[in-house]
């Protein structure tokens, strides 16, 4: 028996030392990889963006892969570490990512992204109803943001809350949560787990259209002023790797995207050119809220 | 400590248990445990309906998820047991003990988030995230097991000088069965941990489980959970130590190759730039100025996030500990009386399996819908999970007890009170104290409920890509754990040997 | 003079176990310590053993056999400290040839040669007893200390083993309760009663009846 266990210990040892050899392997063929922030329904992400990847592959003449990530931070990390060269970011995640990758730039945004907004939604038990001015009645309620790194679910709502009361959400609300994504925010407010929430208006509208929202349970009580949100960002140095003018080619392919089936995945009615400067306001807001280092 | 100076062990244990509950209640006075009014029934109805009608459109994906979950667990735990074995031999050195307590304190999810910065979403990240904290746990538990080896071989005093030989011939053969059984138990834990790692994006079953719960796809979630429970329940049938090399070879061969790769530059950047705050990175500062700048940065971080985090972490843990205790006290006689009827026993075993295998995060998520956001869902989730585990471990002990009663009496409450309870209570308390450390670290991942534990701030720091903050907070968390560990050790020293079976007296 | 105790007392958990013991044992003596169980024989042996531990092969009453190891390795344990760690490790994987030869010789003398590969749990009490004795033999020390080393053996076996013990060592201090054996094989008999030495004479001067009194 003694022999048996010593032998198995030795065998285990040998097997284990080889584990680190099997790390990640690098693909040798030229592939462009992109990702997107997981802002809603994560089970649909691959379904949504694989179509976009196929479109880009066909138009660019380079194999384009989509990889799904689990969090906003993971999307930024992948962009930073050159694991993806192109990404569909939100306002804040884009600013963060471009700050970390010198020379990277925003190249395209949805038509809607110029005038993006967040909805504040409330459970019917709160008795709050739609108003044009900031809903003062939400103080003292339980409140949920979306992801911690979301522009429409966190940054801008928090900005307006602080502007209104000069106090942090944690001081203002009886409980503050971060649901993780927009569809979950809607579900949780609808179930009454949180009384009030802040959500991306696009996600609200598409869920409403899909019949997933019961308006007798949850309704929009306020919409924030407009700001700039989502954009496609691209890393620097793609031209040297994929050939001159490659970045511009990506930009024009994105701008030309007109298939409604594809556009529905974002969902946007079309894309227009964008530049880093468009996101200066977001950047300053993020710095003010200590969500970004100057 | 006068509380524990009484003569009888039973009295000491009673006082200690009361103290535990009283502290838990006291903590609930200071913590937010309000039930926020909500209307969860419609949603809960959909959820239950979904969970009890499991279905999946993609069984192949499910199989792959399960396979990777197992692979990571196997590799991680195997690596951990080897390193842990070596560390356990050195565990008497304070520095080793400190390092183990320190690394153990950091939750696997945070290890995964750290290693993700280095190795991306690769197998190495998953394996290391499991292996490091597990190795430190093995070190401690194996060390404790050695302390309780029955034969010390005192008549060969010269053996004290050849420690390795002594270990091989005297310690190891005696405690091998215990070590092996702990290894098995740890494999089960490893599978659970591996599943949880999916929450941060590694390709285990947790990846889809979290998505399914978040998106309200409850019948898929039900299928995933069912498959996961079956996997855990089946472990004891196929996990044989001598088959391990084979399993490891298979796991290694079919490991996923990552879509993410990371260059050495990125890894270097992480250590040289990312983990240091911006205030000390401007070049013209002297070392002294850098140190003072770092000190200022750190103290403001501690005031803003560290202290509030520590307070809610401790409050949450103390309440969860008291909750675990109470739930165990209710469960133990219940399970014991169910033990002698095969159907009831089966139900009891399934209940325990579900309680201990469902990730706390999922439990908390469901409870959040029911109770609204406060510490309460977190406390209950932790209590359910941990009492399920403790009851399971105790049950193995109860089965091992040789009781001299008629079989007909065995199920009765009287038999439980007078025969089983006195035998297992000391073990129960030491298991509870051991779980205290784990509750402390698990409280971290429940930050998602808006409970501002240290874990909440750490998660925020990772989300904000502020690795400087993340690292500083992780160190604070780890130090807190070391402190709590020392304290609970001191407390346990007030008992004599009877009270302490799991832990050593070092 | 090998061992000496002067007015030595010993208490365990505030109970006096040994009471004012004065004792000298010279090299080459063969001493039996007799008395009822619980009179302090083991304590006395332990006390004496601590004076020359490096030269003593000590076979304790609880045998100290490691259940996870087979019979051979349990005997090998006796010389563990003399061998290097590497040699010990290799020996676990495959028995060392020289050690095996020596141990086999000992095992043959004690009639357990056929059990060397068996695990300890499979052996009878008497066989386990002989494995413990074999471990002491393998240590090859000049002094043998035994605490009831033949207690579980039938009288023929016991005599055999005792003879082997006497052959292999120069000095012997053995606690035993078998009066017959004590008188037959030992030069000097020390009787204990309630922690005191009540008898310390040459075996030749004693009869069965004298010894009987100790057990009353």
PDB file of C-alpha atoms in Angstrom, chain B residues 151-159 162 164-166 168-170 173-174, chain C residues 58 64-66 68-69 76-77 80-81 85 88-89 91-92 135 139 141:
ATOM      1  CA  UNK B 151       1.646   7.538  17.325  1.00  0.00           C
ATOM      2  CA  UNK B 152       4.505   9.921  17.993  1.00  0.00           C
ATOM      3  CA  UNK B 153       7.222   7.247  18.206  1.00  0.00           C
ATOM      4  CA  UNK B 154       8.730   8.764  21.325  1.00  0.00           C
ATOM      5  CA  UNK B 155      11.105   5.844  21.840  1.00  0.00           C
ATOM      6  CA  UNK B 156      13.093   6.883  18.755  1.00  0.00           C
ATOM      7  CA  UNK B 157      14.059  10.407  19.821  1.00  0.00           C
ATOM      8  CA  UNK B 158      16.889  10.591  17.288  1.00  0.00           C
ATOM      9  CA  UNK B 159      14.223  10.733  14.550  1.00  0.00           C
ATOM     10  CA  UNK B 162      15.643  13.529  10.157  1.00  0.00           C
ATOM     11  CA  UNK B 164      11.689  14.128   6.095  1.00  0.00           C
ATOM     12  CA  UNK B 165      12.155  10.466   6.921  1.00  0.00           C
ATOM     13  CA  UNK B 166      10.042  10.903  10.010  1.00  0.00           C
ATOM     14  CA  UNK B 168       7.500   9.593   5.299  1.00  0.00           C
ATOM     15  CA  UNK B 169       7.534   6.686   7.702  1.00  0.00           C
ATOM     16  CA  UNK B 170       5.726   7.887  10.777  1.00  0.00           C
ATOM     17  CA  UNK B 173       1.245   6.385   6.751  1.00  0.00           C
ATOM     18  CA  UNK B 174      -0.779   7.147   9.873  1.00  0.00           C
TER      19      UNK B 174
ATOM     20  CA  UNK C  58      13.201   0.393  23.544  1.00  0.00           C
ATOM     21  CA  UNK C  64       4.072   1.953  18.288  1.00  0.00           C
ATOM     22  CA  UNK C  65       3.482   0.197  14.996  1.00  0.00           C
ATOM     23  CA  UNK C  66       2.463   2.371  12.068  1.00  0.00           C
ATOM     24  CA  UNK C  68      -0.134   2.354   7.059  1.00  0.00           C
ATOM     25  CA  UNK C  69       3.248   0.671   6.646  1.00  0.00           C
ATOM     26  CA  UNK C  76      13.061  -0.680   8.999  1.00  0.00           C
ATOM     27  CA  UNK C  77      11.791   2.306  11.008  1.00  0.00           C
ATOM     28  CA  UNK C  80      15.440   5.415   9.989  1.00  0.00           C
ATOM     29  CA  UNK C  81      17.604   8.127  11.493  1.00  0.00           C
ATOM     30  CA  UNK C  85      16.347  10.760   3.536  1.00  0.00           C
ATOM     31  CA  UNK C  88      14.568   6.075   3.038  1.00  0.00           C
ATOM     32  CA  UNK C  89      12.436   7.393   0.209  1.00  0.00           C
ATOM     33  CA  UNK C  91      13.324   2.116   0.316  1.00  0.00           C
ATOM     34  CA  UNK C  92       9.616   2.865   0.316  1.00  0.00           C
ATOM     35  CA  UNK C 135      12.236  -3.246  15.235  1.00  0.00           C
ATOM     36  CA  UNK C 139      18.316  -0.917  15.927  1.00  0.00           C
ATOM     37  CA  UNK C 141      21.839  -1.229  20.368  1.00  0.00           C
TER      38      UNK C 141
END
